[in-house]
Coordinates of C-alpha atoms in Angstrom, one line a residue:
Chain M
M1 CA -103.7 -69.0 87.5
W2 CA -104.1 -72.8 87.7
R3 CA -107.3 -72.2 89.7
R4 CA -108.8 -69.8 87.1
A5 CA -108.1 -72.3 84.3
A6 CA -109.9 -75.0 86.3
M7 CA -112.9 -72.7 86.8
I8 CA -113.0 -71.9 83.1
G9 CA -112.7 -75.6 82.4
I10 CA -115.8 -76.3 84.5
A11 CA -117.8 -73.5 82.9
V12 CA -116.8 -74.8 79.4
Y13 CA -117.7 -78.4 80.4
C14 CA -121.1 -77.4 81.7
L15 CA -122.1 -74.8 79.0
V16 CA -120.4 -75.7 75.7
P17 CA -122.7 -78.7 74.8
F18 CA -125.7 -76.6 75.6
Y19 CA -124.3 -73.7 73.7
W20 CA -123.9 -76.0 70.7
M21 CA -127.6 -76.8 70.9
V22 CA -128.5 -73.1 71.0
V23 CA -126.2 -72.2 68.1
S24 CA -127.5 -75.1 66.0
S25 CA -131.1 -74.1 66.6
F26 CA -130.4 -70.7 65.0
R27 CA -128.9 -72.1 61.8
R28 CA -130.8 -72.5 58.6
T29 CA -131.6 -76.0 57.6
A30 CA -129.3 -75.6 54.6
D31 CA -126.3 -75.1 56.8
I32 CA -127.3 -77.1 59.9
H33 CA -124.0 -79.1 59.6
A34 CA -121.8 -76.0 59.6
K35 CA -119.2 -76.0 62.4
T36 CA -118.7 -72.3 62.8
P37 CA -119.1 -71.0 66.5
F38 CA -121.8 -68.6 65.4
P39 CA -124.7 -69.2 63.1
S40 CA -124.1 -67.4 59.8
P41 CA -126.5 -66.1 58.8
W42 CA -128.8 -66.2 61.9
S43 CA -132.1 -67.8 61.1
L44 CA -135.4 -68.5 62.9
E45 CA -136.3 -71.2 60.4
S46 CA -136.1 -74.0 63.0
Y47 CA -138.2 -72.1 65.4
E48 CA -140.9 -71.5 62.8
A49 CA -140.8 -75.2 62.0
V50 CA -141.3 -76.1 65.6
F51 CA -144.5 -74.1 65.8
A52 CA -145.9 -75.4 62.5
P53 CA -149.4 -76.6 63.4
D54 CA -148.8 -80.2 62.5
M55 CA -145.9 -80.5 64.9
G56 CA -148.2 -80.0 67.8
F57 CA -145.4 -78.4 69.9
G58 CA -147.3 -75.5 71.4
G59 CA -149.9 -78.0 72.7
A60 CA -147.2 -80.2 74.1
L61 CA -145.7 -77.3 76.0
L62 CA -149.1 -76.6 77.4
N63 CA -149.6 -80.3 78.3
S64 CA -146.2 -80.2 80.1
L65 CA -147.2 -77.1 82.0
I66 CA -150.6 -78.6 83.0
V67 CA -149.1 -81.9 84.2
A68 CA -146.1 -80.3 86.0
A69 CA -148.1 -77.6 87.7
T70 CA -150.9 -79.8 88.8
T71 CA -148.6 -82.5 90.1
T72 CA -146.6 -79.8 92.0
A73 CA -149.7 -78.3 93.5
V74 CA -151.2 -81.5 94.7
T75 CA -147.9 -82.9 95.9
L76 CA -147.2 -79.8 97.9
L77 CA -150.6 -80.0 99.6
V78 CA -150.1 -83.5 100.6
G79 CA -146.4 -83.3 101.3
T80 CA -146.4 -80.2 103.4
L81 CA -148.8 -81.9 105.9
A82 CA -146.7 -85.0 106.1
A83 CA -143.4 -83.1 106.3
Y84 CA -144.7 -81.0 109.2
A85 CA -145.7 -84.1 111.1
L86 CA -142.4 -85.8 110.5
A87 CA -140.3 -82.8 111.4
R88 CA -142.2 -81.3 114.4
L89 CA -144.4 -83.8 116.0
T90 CA -143.4 -86.7 118.2
F91 CA -145.1 -90.0 117.5
R92 CA -144.3 -93.6 117.3
G93 CA -143.1 -94.9 113.9
R94 CA -141.7 -91.6 112.9
N95 CA -138.4 -93.1 111.8
A96 CA -140.1 -95.9 110.0
V97 CA -142.2 -93.4 108.0
L98 CA -139.0 -91.4 107.1
A99 CA -137.2 -94.6 106.0
L100 CA -140.3 -95.5 103.9
V101 CA -140.2 -92.1 102.2
I102 CA -136.6 -92.6 101.3
A103 CA -137.2 -96.1 100.1
V104 CA -140.1 -95.0 97.9
S105 CA -137.9 -92.4 96.2
M106 CA -135.7 -95.2 95.0
F107 CA -138.5 -97.1 93.5
P108 CA -138.0 -97.9 89.8
G109 CA -140.5 -96.3 87.5
A110 CA -140.3 -99.2 85.1
L111 CA -141.9 -101.5 87.7
L112 CA -144.6 -99.0 88.3
I113 CA -145.7 -98.7 84.6
V114 CA -146.9 -102.3 84.1
P115 CA -149.7 -102.4 86.7
L116 CA -150.6 -98.8 86.1
L117 CA -150.8 -99.2 82.4
K118 CA -153.1 -102.2 83.0
L119 CA -155.2 -100.3 85.5
F120 CA -155.5 -97.1 83.4
T121 CA -156.5 -99.1 80.4
A122 CA -159.2 -100.8 82.4
I123 CA -160.6 -97.5 83.8
G124 CA -160.2 -95.5 80.5
W125 CA -157.5 -93.2 81.7
I126 CA -155.1 -93.7 78.8
D127 CA -154.4 -90.4 77.0
S128 CA -155.6 -88.4 80.1
Y129 CA -153.7 -85.9 82.2
Q130 CA -154.4 -87.8 85.4
A131 CA -152.6 -90.8 83.9
M132 CA -149.5 -88.7 84.1
I133 CA -150.2 -86.7 87.2
V134 CA -151.0 -89.5 89.5
P135 CA -148.0 -91.7 88.8
S136 CA -145.7 -88.7 88.8
M137 CA -146.6 -88.2 92.5
S138 CA -144.6 -91.5 93.1
F139 CA -141.3 -89.6 92.7
A140 CA -142.5 -86.0 93.4
L141 CA -144.1 -86.7 96.7
P142 CA -141.0 -88.4 98.4
L143 CA -138.9 -85.5 97.0
T144 CA -141.3 -83.0 98.5
I145 CA -141.6 -84.6 101.9
W146 CA -137.8 -85.1 102.2
N147 CA -137.0 -81.5 101.4
L148 CA -139.8 -79.9 103.4
T149 CA -139.0 -82.1 106.4
T150 CA -135.5 -80.6 106.4
F151 CA -136.8 -77.1 106.1
F152 CA -139.4 -77.5 108.9
K153 CA -136.7 -78.9 111.2
Q154 CA -134.6 -75.7 110.8
L155 CA -137.4 -73.4 112.0
P156 CA -137.4 -72.3 115.6
Y157 CA -139.4 -74.4 118.0
D158 CA -140.4 -71.6 120.4
L159 CA -143.1 -70.1 118.2
E160 CA -145.3 -73.1 117.8
Q161 CA -144.7 -74.0 121.4
A162 CA -146.0 -70.6 122.4
A163 CA -148.9 -71.0 120.0
M164 CA -149.8 -74.4 121.5
I165 CA -149.5 -73.1 125.0
D166 CA -151.9 -70.3 124.0
G167 CA -154.4 -73.0 123.2
C168 CA -153.8 -73.7 119.5
T169 CA -154.2 -77.3 118.3
P170 CA -151.1 -78.8 116.6
F171 CA -152.9 -78.3 113.3
A172 CA -153.7 -74.7 114.0
A173 CA -150.1 -74.1 115.1
F174 CA -149.0 -75.5 111.8
R175 CA -151.3 -73.4 109.7
R176 CA -151.1 -70.1 111.4
V177 CA -147.5 -70.1 112.7
M178 CA -145.4 -72.5 110.7
L179 CA -146.7 -72.3 107.2
P180 CA -146.0 -68.6 106.8
L181 CA -142.5 -69.1 108.2
A182 CA -141.9 -72.0 105.9
A183 CA -143.0 -70.2 102.7
P184 CA -139.4 -70.0 101.3
G185 CA -138.8 -73.7 101.8
V186 CA -142.2 -74.5 100.3
F187 CA -141.4 -72.3 97.3
T188 CA -138.0 -74.0 96.7
T189 CA -139.5 -77.4 97.0
A190 CA -142.2 -76.4 94.5
I191 CA -139.4 -75.5 91.9
L192 CA -137.7 -78.8 92.5
A193 CA -140.9 -80.8 92.1
F194 CA -141.9 -78.8 89.1
I195 CA -138.6 -79.4 87.3
A196 CA -138.7 -83.1 88.2
T197 CA -142.2 -83.5 86.8
W198 CA -141.4 -81.3 83.7
N199 CA -138.5 -83.7 82.9
E200 CA -140.5 -86.9 83.4
F201 CA -140.3 -89.3 80.4
I202 CA -141.1 -93.0 81.0
I203 CA -144.6 -92.4 82.4
A204 CA -145.6 -89.9 79.7
V205 CA -144.3 -92.1 76.9
T206 CA -146.2 -95.1 78.2
M207 CA -149.6 -93.7 79.2
I208 CA -150.1 -91.4 76.2
N209 CA -150.8 -92.5 72.6
D210 CA -152.7 -89.5 71.5
Q211 CA -150.2 -86.9 70.1
S212 CA -152.3 -84.0 71.3
R213 CA -151.9 -85.1 74.9
Q214 CA -148.1 -85.7 74.8
T215 CA -145.9 -83.7 77.0
A216 CA -143.0 -81.7 75.4
T217 CA -140.2 -84.1 76.4
V218 CA -141.9 -87.0 74.6
R219 CA -143.1 -84.9 71.7
I220 CA -139.6 -83.7 70.8
A221 CA -138.2 -87.2 70.9
Q222 CA -140.8 -88.2 68.3
F223 CA -140.3 -85.4 65.9
T224 CA -139.8 -86.8 62.4
G225 CA -138.7 -85.0 59.3
A226 CA -140.2 -84.9 55.8
A227 CA -138.6 -88.2 54.9
R228 CA -139.1 -91.0 57.4
F229 CA -135.4 -91.5 58.2
D230 CA -134.4 -87.9 58.1
T231 CA -134.1 -86.6 61.6
P232 CA -134.9 -82.9 61.7
F233 CA -132.1 -81.9 64.0
G234 CA -132.6 -78.1 63.6
T235 CA -136.2 -78.5 64.7
Q236 CA -135.3 -80.8 67.6
M237 CA -132.6 -78.3 68.8
A238 CA -135.0 -75.4 68.7
A239 CA -137.6 -77.4 70.6
G240 CA -135.0 -78.5 73.1
V241 CA -134.0 -74.9 73.7
L242 CA -137.6 -73.9 74.2
V243 CA -138.2 -76.8 76.7
T244 CA -135.1 -75.9 78.6
V245 CA -135.4 -72.1 78.7
P246 CA -138.1 -72.0 81.4
L247 CA -135.9 -74.2 83.6
V248 CA -132.7 -72.2 82.9
V249 CA -134.6 -69.0 83.8
L250 CA -135.8 -70.6 87.1
V251 CA -132.2 -71.7 87.8
L252 CA -130.7 -68.2 87.1
L253 CA -133.4 -66.5 89.3
F254 CA -133.3 -68.9 92.2
Q255 CA -129.9 -70.6 92.0
R256 CA -129.2 -70.0 95.7
R257 CA -132.4 -71.6 96.8
I258 CA -132.2 -74.5 94.4
V259 CA -128.7 -75.3 95.5
A260 CA -129.9 -75.2 99.1
G261 CA -132.9 -77.4 98.3
L262 CA -130.8 -79.9 96.3
T263 CA -128.2 -80.2 99.1
A264 CA -130.7 -80.2 101.9
G265 CA -131.4 -83.9 101.7
A266 CA -127.8 -84.9 101.3
L267 CA -126.5 -82.9 104.2
K268 CA -129.6 -83.2 106.4
Chain Q
M1 CA -151.6 -86.0 127.1
R2 CA -150.2 -83.5 124.6
S3 CA -148.2 -86.3 123.1
R4 CA -151.4 -88.3 122.3
G5 CA -152.8 -85.2 120.6
E6 CA -149.6 -85.0 118.6
G7 CA -149.9 -88.7 117.6
R8 CA -153.4 -88.1 116.4
A9 CA -152.5 -85.0 114.5
A10 CA -149.6 -86.8 112.9
A11 CA -151.8 -89.6 111.8
L12 CA -154.2 -87.2 110.3
M13 CA -151.5 -85.2 108.5
L14 CA -149.8 -88.3 107.2
S15 CA -152.9 -90.1 106.0
P16 CA -153.1 -88.3 102.5
T17 CA -149.5 -89.3 101.9
F18 CA -150.2 -92.9 102.8
L19 CA -153.2 -92.8 100.6
V20 CA -151.1 -91.6 97.6
L21 CA -148.2 -93.9 98.2
A22 CA -150.6 -96.9 98.6
L23 CA -152.1 -96.0 95.2
V24 CA -149.0 -95.2 93.2
V25 CA -146.4 -97.4 94.9
L26 CA -147.8 -100.2 97.1
Y27 CA -150.6 -101.2 94.7
P28 CA -148.3 -101.3 91.6
L29 CA -145.7 -103.3 93.6
L30 CA -148.1 -105.9 94.8
S31 CA -149.9 -106.0 91.5
A32 CA -146.7 -106.5 89.6
L33 CA -145.6 -109.2 92.0
R34 CA -148.9 -111.1 91.5
E35 CA -148.8 -110.4 87.7
S36 CA -145.3 -111.9 87.5
F37 CA -146.7 -115.3 88.4
Y38 CA -149.6 -115.2 86.0
D39 CA -150.1 -115.6 82.2
S40 CA -153.0 -114.1 80.3
G41 CA -154.5 -114.3 76.8
Q42 CA -156.0 -117.3 75.0
R43 CA -155.3 -121.0 75.4
L44 CA -157.1 -124.3 74.9
D45 CA -158.7 -125.9 77.9
A46 CA -158.9 -129.7 78.6
D47 CA -161.8 -130.2 76.2
G48 CA -160.1 -128.3 73.4
F49 CA -162.1 -125.1 73.8
V50 CA -160.4 -121.7 73.4
V51 CA -160.7 -119.9 76.7
E52 CA -159.6 -116.4 77.4
G53 CA -158.3 -115.2 80.8
E54 CA -155.6 -115.3 83.3
W55 CA -154.1 -118.4 84.8
F56 CA -151.3 -119.1 87.3
A57 CA -148.1 -119.7 85.5
G58 CA -145.7 -120.4 88.3
L59 CA -142.2 -119.3 87.5
A60 CA -142.7 -119.4 83.7
N61 CA -142.4 -115.6 83.5
Y62 CA -139.1 -115.7 85.4
A63 CA -137.6 -118.0 82.8
G64 CA -136.6 -115.0 80.8
V65 CA -134.4 -113.8 83.7
T66 CA -131.7 -116.3 82.6
G67 CA -132.3 -115.4 78.9
E68 CA -129.8 -113.6 76.7
R69 CA -131.8 -110.4 76.4
F70 CA -132.4 -110.0 80.1
L71 CA -128.8 -110.8 81.0
N72 CA -127.6 -108.4 78.3
A73 CA -129.8 -105.6 79.7
A74 CA -128.6 -106.4 83.2
A75 CA -125.0 -106.2 82.1
N76 CA -125.6 -103.0 80.2
T77 CA -127.3 -101.5 83.3
T78 CA -124.6 -102.6 85.7
L79 CA -121.8 -101.4 83.4
F80 CA -123.5 -98.0 82.9
T81 CA -124.0 -97.6 86.6
V82 CA -120.5 -98.5 87.7
V83 CA -118.8 -96.4 85.1
T84 CA -121.0 -93.3 85.3
V85 CA -121.1 -93.2 89.1
A86 CA -117.3 -93.7 89.3
V87 CA -116.5 -91.0 86.8
E88 CA -119.1 -88.6 88.2
V89 CA -117.7 -89.0 91.7
V90 CA -114.2 -88.2 90.6
L91 CA -115.3 -85.3 88.4
G92 CA -117.7 -84.1 91.0
V93 CA -115.1 -84.0 93.8
A94 CA -112.7 -82.2 91.5
M95 CA -115.3 -79.6 90.6
A96 CA -116.2 -79.1 94.3
L97 CA -112.6 -78.6 95.2
V98 CA -112.2 -75.9 92.5
M99 CA -115.5 -74.2 93.4
R100 CA -114.7 -74.1 97.1
R101 CA -111.7 -71.9 96.4
A102 CA -113.5 -69.7 93.9
L103 CA -114.3 -66.3 95.2
R104 CA -114.9 -64.2 92.2
G105 CA -117.3 -65.7 89.7
R106 CA -118.6 -68.2 92.2
A107 CA -122.3 -67.2 91.6
F108 CA -121.8 -67.4 87.9
L109 CA -120.1 -70.8 88.2
R110 CA -122.9 -72.1 90.4
A111 CA -125.6 -71.0 88.0
G112 CA -123.6 -72.5 85.1
I113 CA -123.2 -75.8 86.9
L114 CA -126.9 -76.0 87.3
V115 CA -127.5 -75.9 83.6
P116 CA -126.7 -79.5 82.8
W117 CA -128.9 -80.5 85.8
A118 CA -131.8 -78.4 84.5
V119 CA -131.7 -79.7 80.9
P120 CA -134.4 -82.4 80.7
T121 CA -132.8 -85.8 80.2
A122 CA -134.7 -86.3 77.0
V123 CA -133.4 -83.0 75.6
A124 CA -129.9 -83.9 76.8
G125 CA -130.2 -87.1 74.9
L126 CA -131.2 -85.3 71.7
M127 CA -128.4 -82.8 72.2
W128 CA -125.8 -85.4 72.5
K129 CA -127.3 -87.4 69.6
W130 CA -126.8 -84.2 67.5
I131 CA -123.2 -83.8 68.8
F132 CA -122.5 -87.4 68.1
Q133 CA -123.9 -87.5 64.6
A134 CA -121.7 -89.2 62.0
D135 CA -121.0 -85.7 60.5
G136 CA -121.4 -84.0 63.8
V137 CA -119.2 -81.8 65.9
A138 CA -117.7 -84.6 68.1
N139 CA -116.3 -86.4 65.1
A140 CA -115.1 -83.1 63.6
L141 CA -113.2 -82.2 66.7
L142 CA -111.8 -85.6 67.3
G143 CA -110.9 -86.1 63.7
T144 CA -112.7 -89.5 63.7
E145 CA -115.5 -91.0 61.8
I146 CA -117.2 -93.0 64.5
L147 CA -120.9 -94.0 64.3
W148 CA -121.6 -93.1 67.9
T149 CA -125.3 -93.4 68.0
A150 CA -125.6 -96.6 65.9
D151 CA -126.1 -99.8 67.8
G152 CA -122.6 -100.9 68.9
P153 CA -119.9 -100.4 71.5
W154 CA -119.5 -96.7 70.8
A155 CA -123.1 -96.2 71.7
K156 CA -122.3 -97.3 75.2
L157 CA -119.6 -94.6 75.4
A158 CA -122.0 -92.0 74.0
V159 CA -124.6 -92.7 76.7
V160 CA -122.0 -92.6 79.4
V161 CA -120.6 -89.3 78.2
A162 CA -124.1 -87.8 78.0
D163 CA -125.0 -89.0 81.5
V164 CA -121.7 -87.9 83.1
W165 CA -122.1 -84.4 81.5
K166 CA -125.6 -84.1 83.0
T167 CA -124.9 -85.4 86.5
A168 CA -121.3 -84.8 87.5
P169 CA -122.0 -81.1 88.2
F170 CA -124.9 -82.2 90.4
V171 CA -122.6 -84.5 92.4
G172 CA -120.1 -81.6 92.5
L173 CA -122.8 -79.4 94.1
L174 CA -123.6 -82.0 96.8
V175 CA -119.9 -82.5 97.6
L176 CA -119.3 -78.7 97.7
A177 CA -122.1 -78.4 100.2
G178 CA -120.3 -81.1 102.3
L179 CA -117.0 -79.3 102.0
Q180 CA -118.5 -76.0 103.2
I181 CA -119.4 -77.4 106.6
I182 CA -115.8 -78.5 107.3
P183 CA -114.6 -76.0 109.9
A184 CA -111.6 -73.9 108.7
D185 CA -109.6 -74.4 111.9
V186 CA -109.1 -78.1 110.9
Y187 CA -107.2 -76.9 107.8
E188 CA -105.4 -74.3 109.9
A189 CA -104.1 -77.0 112.2
A190 CA -103.0 -79.1 109.3
R191 CA -101.2 -76.2 107.8
V192 CA -99.4 -75.4 111.1
D193 CA -98.4 -79.1 111.4
G194 CA -96.9 -78.8 107.9
A195 CA -99.1 -81.3 106.2
A196 CA -98.6 -81.5 102.4
R197 CA -101.5 -80.7 100.1
W198 CA -102.3 -84.3 99.1
Q199 CA -102.0 -85.3 102.8
T200 CA -104.6 -82.7 103.7
F201 CA -106.9 -84.0 101.0
W202 CA -106.6 -87.7 101.9
R203 CA -106.5 -87.3 105.7
I204 CA -108.9 -84.4 106.3
T205 CA -111.0 -83.4 103.3
L206 CA -112.0 -86.9 102.1
P207 CA -112.9 -88.4 105.5
L208 CA -114.9 -85.3 106.5
V209 CA -116.8 -85.0 103.3
R210 CA -117.4 -88.7 103.3
P211 CA -121.0 -88.6 104.6
A212 CA -122.2 -86.1 102.0
L213 CA -120.3 -88.1 99.3
L214 CA -121.9 -91.4 100.3
V215 CA -125.4 -90.0 100.2
A216 CA -124.7 -88.5 96.8
V217 CA -123.3 -91.8 95.5
L218 CA -126.3 -93.7 96.9
F219 CA -128.8 -91.4 95.1
R220 CA -126.8 -91.6 91.9
L221 CA -126.6 -95.5 92.1
M222 CA -130.3 -95.7 92.5
D223 CA -130.9 -93.3 89.6
A224 CA -128.4 -95.0 87.3
L225 CA -129.8 -98.5 87.9
R226 CA -133.2 -97.5 86.7
V227 CA -132.0 -95.4 83.7
F228 CA -134.4 -95.3 80.8
D229 CA -134.8 -92.1 78.9
L230 CA -131.2 -91.3 78.0
P231 CA -130.4 -94.5 76.0
Y232 CA -134.0 -94.4 74.6
V233 CA -133.6 -91.0 73.1
L234 CA -129.8 -91.0 72.4
V235 CA -129.6 -94.4 70.6
G236 CA -133.2 -95.7 70.5
P237 CA -135.4 -98.3 72.0
R238 CA -134.6 -102.0 71.5
K239 CA -131.0 -101.4 70.8
Q240 CA -129.0 -104.4 72.1
S241 CA -125.9 -102.4 73.0
V242 CA -127.6 -99.9 75.3
E243 CA -130.8 -101.6 76.3
T244 CA -131.2 -101.2 80.1
L245 CA -133.4 -103.3 82.4
S246 CA -135.9 -100.4 82.5
G247 CA -135.9 -100.3 78.7
L248 CA -136.5 -104.0 78.5
I249 CA -139.4 -103.8 81.0
W250 CA -140.9 -100.9 79.1
D251 CA -140.7 -102.7 75.8
E252 CA -142.3 -105.9 77.2
A253 CA -145.1 -103.8 78.9
T254 CA -145.9 -101.8 75.7
R255 CA -146.1 -105.1 73.8
V256 CA -148.7 -106.2 76.4
H257 CA -146.4 -109.0 77.6
Y258 CA -147.4 -108.1 81.2
G259 CA -146.3 -111.3 82.8
P260 CA -142.6 -111.1 81.7
A261 CA -142.6 -107.3 82.1
S262 CA -143.7 -107.8 85.7
A263 CA -141.2 -110.5 86.3
Y264 CA -138.3 -108.4 85.0
G265 CA -139.7 -105.4 87.0
T266 CA -139.7 -107.5 90.2
A267 CA -136.1 -108.6 89.4
L268 CA -135.0 -105.0 88.9
F269 CA -136.7 -103.9 92.1
L270 CA -134.9 -106.7 94.0
Y271 CA -131.6 -105.8 92.4
I272 CA -131.9 -102.2 93.4
A273 CA -133.1 -103.1 96.9
V274 CA -130.1 -105.4 97.4
I275 CA -127.6 -102.8 96.2
A276 CA -129.1 -100.1 98.4
F277 CA -129.2 -102.4 101.4
A278 CA -125.6 -103.6 100.9
F279 CA -124.4 -100.0 100.3
V280 CA -126.0 -98.7 103.5
K281 CA -124.8 -101.7 105.5
L282 CA -121.2 -101.8 104.2
L283 CA -120.4 -98.2 103.8
G284 CA -122.8 -96.9 106.5
A285 CA -124.3 -94.1 104.5
D286 CA -126.5 -92.8 107.3
L287 CA -129.6 -91.2 105.8
L288 CA -131.3 -91.0 109.1
S289 CA -128.3 -89.6 111.0
D290 CA -130.4 -86.8 112.3
V291 CA -133.0 -89.1 113.8
R292 CA -130.2 -91.1 115.4
Q293 CA -128.5 -88.1 116.9
R294 CA -131.7 -87.0 118.5
K295 CA -132.2 -90.4 120.0
E296 CA -128.7 -90.4 121.4
A297 CA -129.3 -86.9 122.8
R298 CA -132.4 -88.2 124.5
N299 CA -130.6 -91.2 125.9
V300 CA -127.8 -89.0 127.3
A301 CA -130.4 -86.7 128.8

């Protein structure tokens, strides 16, 4: 009984604020301040407002997708190789490299933006996708390497030993034997890297001035209403729901894997 | 001989990573360090001509570190970090203890608990800004008329609430994973010995879950110390009551005050490094435990 109440308490804690955002997004602007648990009447007014051409929200979603997908792809390519070496090969300085990867993941983004802002201004990268993709690797890459190293460690050693005894080079053993086995781990890591990049804010808000290149998280924060000081909360809530829905779908589909991925680093 | 082959393969496989990290971490770090000792713009030279460029400024950029704005931002950051991490650990452990016993509805609970984690921080900021409006649902439920998101002491609380909502479930998940590797027979033994519930918790659960908990706390500390987007979206940039060190650095950088921004950035970096080092040294959060175990195993063999 007590236990069930506690479980309901956790669910309420996690879901109710989010539920309030969803409910508010389906109210009309006229009754946006209503406190009823359901919208009455239901309305798609806010969603229509979000996709009004001058809001540039569709473009912002696309920008987010481009930046997050590219960062994830490049990071996986680079990170898988590194993680394999760290998990399966013996070489000097292995611990030092692992420690470096952890240290880098704690690096404050704010320190990074000053020199990169200067550099990107000098080489004309401001308002470009690469100005978001390249710095995003500073947090996506350590995350990827750390997770994949854990996954690679869990795979059986016999297979690649056999492959190497049969004359495969370490690299061929990695590509032909390990990579197919590690596919689930790589997939999980891809989801985590994608979500982390999708949620990125400080780099995107610094490197991009051109509204048509802004990512969704930045675009939403800068929505303004008809009057300058009138915050269009209905529109913001609808946009917030739209930005979050892809991630919630990922979470519902792959919750087991995501939990495994999130806790892999902590438990080793 | 094979070992040398592995060394070469490792170097080859790690080189793209080193290249990326050199570009996006090492270069900015060194560049910011250098920048923090330089000033740029226009000034008059000895003959009274206007010259444009960069010159060595010594510690001038660091003067701001003792200034009111920096100290305020440092205090805000520290307060935010201490309060949120403390509350998140308590709530996270409580959630994990509940979830461990949950049989029915566990999958639902686990998916639900991932929702706050999945909501982008910027969206969570807007969501709580809406909840904390003057005529919003928080005031309606509490029967208060507090201006939560205006610059002031309540804004600090609003930011803390939003962050705790978003991250306590994440801490709960990490702790739950730690709980699940505690063998059941330990509890069996405690039960046979007639240990009370709270004794079991303090003497068995907490010590055994400690490694997982410490790692979670370390990650949370590092994240909280560099917080930027939540106060930015929830209250706004350049708000004295919630301006964090990252917020201050961002503001200086976007005003092209690169010198002070770099000096503050370096200070924040050192602050984080010192906290991380002290944490690992004092509490022994062993991130490389696996590496160490292998070494020990090799030594024994």
